Amino acid sequence: QKYGKTYVLTSSETEEDILGFYTLKTSGIQVEEDGEYNSIPVIEIARIALHYAIQGKGIGKYIFYTYILPKIKLVAELVAVNAIIAFVESDDEQAIGFYRSIGFKKASKDVQKEIEDSFNERCDLYMVSLIDM
């Protein structure tokens, strides 16, 4: 079964040098509104990683704005997608800083509580609305 689509980033000089990768998948966040649960359609950045030698140089932002966001916006033109989400380990300051730098915000405590049981409790949910992008 396919749960996501993974894209591999290689060097333009030699395609054998893997610089990083990212995985996108569809998902939904269940939220309670006025006593009813609704599912908000989202795209999840399930994985994103860069080779340690190129981290901290703005390449992650470049990849997000040049490759990831345009793909998500294309999908959002065809079907309902309200936000982009990522589950980030609570103690990973580098990852938290990255997501915050591209506009993600930590989900509210109520939303965190809803996803806590269905996902790793060491992770926090970060979100950005497509309206804000």
mmCIF file of N, CA, C and O in Angstrom, residues 67-112:
data_model
loop_
_atom_site.group_PDB
_atom_site.id
_atom_site.type_symbol
_atom_site.label_atom_id
_atom_site.label_comp_id
_atom_site.label_asym_id
_atom_site.label_seq_id
_atom_site.Cartn_x
_atom_site.Cartn_y
_atom_site.Cartn_z
ATOM 1 N N TYR A 67 9.789 23.177 -4.173
ATOM 2 C CA TYR A 67 9.302 21.848 -4.538
ATOM 3 C C TYR A 67 8.055 21.419 -3.770
ATOM 4 O O TYR A 67 7.077 20.981 -4.362
ATOM 5 N N ILE A 68 8.096 21.529 -2.457
ATOM 6 C CA ILE A 68 6.991 21.002 -1.641
ATOM 7 C C ILE A 68 5.737 21.852 -1.771
ATOM 8 O O ILE A 68 4.663 21.344 -2.102
ATOM 9 N N LEU A 69 5.839 23.138 -1.510
ATOM 10 C CA LEU A 69 4.654 24.006 -1.521
ATOM 11 C C LEU A 69 3.956 24.038 -2.883
ATOM 12 O O LEU A 69 2.723 23.938 -2.935
ATOM 13 N N PRO A 70 4.679 24.146 -4.004
ATOM 14 C CA PRO A 70 3.969 24.125 -5.292
ATOM 15 C C PRO A 70 3.188 22.833 -5.533
ATOM 16 O O PRO A 70 2.082 22.871 -6.085
ATOM 17 N N LYS A 71 3.729 21.692 -5.109
ATOM 18 C CA LYS A 71 2.999 20.429 -5.260
ATOM 19 C C LYS A 71 1.713 20.454 -4.442
ATOM 20 O O LYS A 71 0.649 20.045 -4.899
ATOM 21 N N ILE A 72 1.818 20.934 -3.224
ATOM 22 C CA ILE A 72 0.649 20.976 -2.347
ATOM 23 C C ILE A 72 -0.389 21.955 -2.883
ATOM 24 O O ILE A 72 -1.596 21.662 -2.881
ATOM 25 N N LYS A 73 0.047 23.100 -3.383
ATOM 26 C CA LYS A 73 -0.897 24.075 -3.940
ATOM 27 C C LYS A 73 -1.601 23.516 -5.171
ATOM 28 O O LYS A 73 -2.785 23.777 -5.378
ATOM 29 N N LEU A 74 -0.892 22.739 -5.964
ATOM 30 C CA LEU A 74 -1.515 22.114 -7.132
ATOM 31 C C LEU A 74 -2.617 21.156 -6.695
ATOM 32 O O LEU A 74 -3.722 21.168 -7.237
ATOM 33 N N VAL A 75 -2.323 20.331 -5.706
ATOM 34 C CA VAL A 75 -3.332 19.404 -5.178
ATOM 35 C C VAL A 75 -4.515 20.188 -4.612
ATOM 36 O O VAL A 75 -5.676 19.835 -4.834
ATOM 37 N N ALA A 76 -4.235 21.276 -3.900
ATOM 38 C CA ALA A 76 -5.295 22.077 -3.273
ATOM 39 C C ALA A 76 -6.202 22.740 -4.308
ATOM 40 O O ALA A 76 -7.351 23.063 -4.005
ATOM 41 N N GLU A 77 -5.710 22.943 -5.527
ATOM 42 C CA GLU A 77 -6.563 23.476 -6.586
ATOM 43 C C GLU A 77 -7.557 22.427 -7.074
ATOM 44 O O GLU A 77 -8.612 22.760 -7.598
ATOM 45 N N LEU A 78 -7.232 21.154 -6.881
ATOM 46 C CA LEU A 78 -8.073 20.069 -7.390
ATOM 47 C C LEU A 78 -9.013 19.484 -6.344
ATOM 48 O O LEU A 78 -10.116 19.059 -6.681
ATOM 49 N N VAL A 79 -8.566 19.420 -5.109
ATOM 50 C CA VAL A 79 -9.373 18.841 -4.032
ATOM 51 C C VAL A 79 -9.218 19.703 -2.779
ATOM 52 O O VAL A 79 -8.292 20.496 -2.667
ATOM 53 N N ALA A 80 -10.096 19.491 -1.839
ATOM 54 C CA ALA A 80 -10.040 20.272 -0.601
ATOM 55 C C ALA A 80 -8.817 19.897 0.221
ATOM 56 O O ALA A 80 -8.643 18.740 0.593
ATOM 57 N N VAL A 81 -7.966 20.861 0.446
ATOM 58 C CA VAL A 81 -6.829 20.730 1.349
ATOM 59 C C VAL A 81 -6.748 22.054 2.092
ATOM 60 O O VAL A 81 -6.637 23.106 1.473
ATOM 61 N N ASN A 82 -6.829 22.017 3.411
ATOM 62 C CA ASN A 82 -6.875 23.247 4.189
ATOM 63 C C ASN A 82 -5.543 23.664 4.780
ATOM 64 O O ASN A 82 -5.332 24.831 5.057
ATOM 65 N N ALA A 83 -4.662 22.690 5.015
ATOM 66 C CA ALA A 83 -3.436 23.017 5.740
ATOM 67 C C ALA A 83 -2.352 22.005 5.427
ATOM 68 O O ALA A 83 -2.598 20.957 4.826
ATOM 69 N N ILE A 84 -1.150 22.353 5.855
ATOM 70 C CA ILE A 84 -0.009 21.446 5.802
ATOM 71 C C ILE A 84 0.357 21.157 7.257
ATOM 72 O O ILE A 84 0.383 22.075 8.080
ATOM 73 N N ILE A 85 0.631 19.895 7.545
ATOM 74 C CA ILE A 85 0.983 19.528 8.914
ATOM 75 C C ILE A 85 2.306 18.773 8.946
ATOM 76 O O ILE A 85 2.753 18.236 7.927
ATOM 77 N N ALA A 86 2.900 18.738 10.108
ATOM 78 C CA ALA A 86 4.091 17.928 10.355
ATOM 79 C C ALA A 86 4.105 17.560 11.829
ATOM 80 O O ALA A 86 3.783 18.385 12.678
ATOM 81 N N PHE A 87 4.442 16.316 12.112
ATOM 82 C CA PHE A 87 4.634 15.879 13.487
ATOM 83 C C PHE A 87 6.118 16.014 13.793
ATOM 84 O O PHE A 87 6.951 15.444 13.092
ATOM 85 N N VAL A 88 6.435 16.781 14.820
ATOM 86 C CA VAL A 88 7.827 17.102 15.138
ATOM 87 C C VAL A 88 8.122 16.656 16.566
ATOM 88 O O VAL A 88 7.335 16.932 17.477
ATOM 89 N N GLU A 89 9.241 15.965 16.732
ATOM 90 C CA GLU A 89 9.611 15.540 18.080
ATOM 91 C C GLU A 89 9.746 16.760 18.980
ATOM 92 O O GLU A 89 10.367 17.758 18.615
ATOM 93 N N SER A 90 9.161 16.662 20.153
ATOM 94 C CA SER A 90 9.064 17.790 21.086
ATOM 95 C C SER A 90 10.406 18.382 21.475
ATOM 96 O O SER A 90 10.496 19.569 21.786
ATOM 97 N N ASP A 91 11.461 17.575 21.459
ATOM 98 C CA ASP A 91 12.766 18.069 21.890
ATOM 99 C C ASP A 91 13.726 18.357 20.725
ATOM 100 O O ASP A 91 14.899 18.631 20.936
ATOM 101 N N ASP A 92 13.236 18.325 19.501
ATOM 102 C CA ASP A 92 14.077 18.566 18.330
ATOM 103 C C ASP A 92 14.038 20.054 17.968
ATOM 104 O O ASP A 92 13.274 20.483 17.110
ATOM 105 N N GLU A 93 14.869 20.821 18.649
ATOM 106 C CA GLU A 93 14.872 22.275 18.468
ATOM 107 C C GLU A 93 15.204 22.691 17.036
ATOM 108 O O GLU A 93 14.666 23.675 16.535
ATOM 109 N N GLN A 94 16.077 21.944 16.379
ATOM 110 C CA GLN A 94 16.438 22.284 15.001
ATOM 111 C C GLN A 94 15.222 22.135 14.082
ATOM 112 O O GLN A 94 14.937 23.013 13.267
ATOM 113 N N ALA A 95 14.490 21.036 14.205
ATOM 114 C CA ALA A 95 13.306 20.813 13.374
ATOM 115 C C ALA A 95 12.214 21.832 13.708
ATOM 116 O O ALA A 95 11.568 22.372 12.805
ATOM 117 N N ILE A 96 12.012 22.090 14.992
ATOM 118 C CA ILE A 96 11.004 23.083 15.396
ATOM 119 C C ILE A 96 11.352 24.443 14.806
ATOM 120 O O ILE A 96 10.490 25.137 14.254
ATOM 121 N N GLY A 97 12.622 24.828 14.886
ATOM 122 C CA GLY A 97 13.067 26.098 14.313
ATOM 123 C C GLY A 97 12.838 26.160 12.818
ATOM 124 O O GLY A 97 12.416 27.189 12.278
ATOM 125 N N PHE A 98 13.094 25.047 12.126
ATOM 126 C CA PHE A 98 12.871 25.004 10.682
ATOM 127 C C PHE A 98 11.403 25.239 10.359
ATOM 128 O O PHE A 98 11.074 26.095 9.538
ATOM 129 N N TYR A 99 10.521 24.476 10.989
ATOM 130 C CA TYR A 99 9.093 24.616 10.673
ATOM 131 C C TYR A 99 8.571 26.007 11.038
ATOM 132 O O TYR A 99 7.795 26.592 10.283
ATOM 133 N N ARG A 100 9.001 26.533 12.151
ATOM 134 C CA ARG A 100 8.578 27.889 12.514
ATOM 135 C C ARG A 100 9.078 28.913 11.494
ATOM 136 O O ARG A 100 8.378 29.876 11.188
ATOM 137 N N SER A 101 10.267 28.711 10.970
ATOM 138 C CA SER A 101 10.834 29.667 10.013
ATOM 139 C C SER A 101 10.062 29.709 8.697
ATOM 140 O O SER A 101 10.157 30.685 7.960
ATOM 141 N N ILE A 102 9.290 28.664 8.401
ATOM 142 C CA ILE A 102 8.490 28.669 7.177
ATOM 143 C C ILE A 102 6.997 28.853 7.472
ATOM 144 O O ILE A 102 6.156 28.585 6.624
ATOM 145 N N GLY A 103 6.696 29.327 8.689
ATOM 146 C CA GLY A 103 5.325 29.727 8.998
ATOM 147 C C GLY A 103 4.476 28.748 9.774
ATOM 148 O O GLY A 103 3.320 29.039 10.081
ATOM 149 N N PHE A 104 5.002 27.595 10.106
ATOM 150 C CA PHE A 104 4.224 26.621 10.873
ATOM 151 C C PHE A 104 4.094 27.095 12.318
ATOM 152 O O PHE A 104 4.994 27.725 12.859
ATOM 153 N N LYS A 105 2.961 26.744 12.918
ATOM 154 C CA LYS A 105 2.734 27.031 14.325
ATOM 155 C C LYS A 105 2.314 25.743 15.012
ATOM 156 O O LYS A 105 1.655 24.888 14.418
ATOM 157 N N LYS A 106 2.693 25.640 16.277
ATOM 158 C CA LYS A 106 2.289 24.473 17.068
ATOM 159 C C LYS A 106 0.777 24.505 17.216
ATOM 160 O O LYS A 106 0.182 25.544 17.510
ATOM 161 N N ALA A 107 0.140 23.360 16.989
ATOM 162 C CA ALA A 107 -1.308 23.272 17.096
ATOM 163 C C ALA A 107 -1.755 23.546 18.530
ATOM 164 O O ALA A 107 -0.992 23.356 19.480
ATOM 165 N N SER A 108 -2.986 23.966 18.676
ATOM 166 C CA SER A 108 -3.536 24.277 19.995
ATOM 167 C C SER A 108 -3.525 23.050 20.892
ATOM 168 O O SER A 108 -3.444 21.913 20.422
ATOM 169 N N LYS A 109 -3.614 23.277 22.187
ATOM 170 C CA LYS A 109 -3.623 22.162 23.143
ATOM 171 C C LYS A 109 -4.782 21.224 22.886
ATOM 172 O O LYS A 109 -4.657 20.012 23.044
ATOM 173 N N ASP A 110 -5.939 21.768 22.476
ATOM 174 C CA ASP A 110 -7.093 20.917 22.195
ATOM 175 C C ASP A 110 -6.819 19.979 21.024
ATOM 176 O O ASP A 110 -7.128 18.789 21.081
ATOM 177 N N VAL A 111 -6.226 20.510 19.971
ATOM 178 C CA VAL A 111 -5.897 19.677 18.817
ATOM 179 C C VAL A 111 -4.801 18.688 19.191
ATOM 180 O O VAL A 111 -4.869 17.511 18.832
ATOM 181 N N GLN A 112 -3.797 19.133 19.955
ATOM 182 C CA GLN A 112 -2.730 18.221 20.402
ATOM 183 C C GLN A 112 -3.327 17.049 21.176
ATOM 184 O O GLN A 112 -2.928 15.906 20.994
#
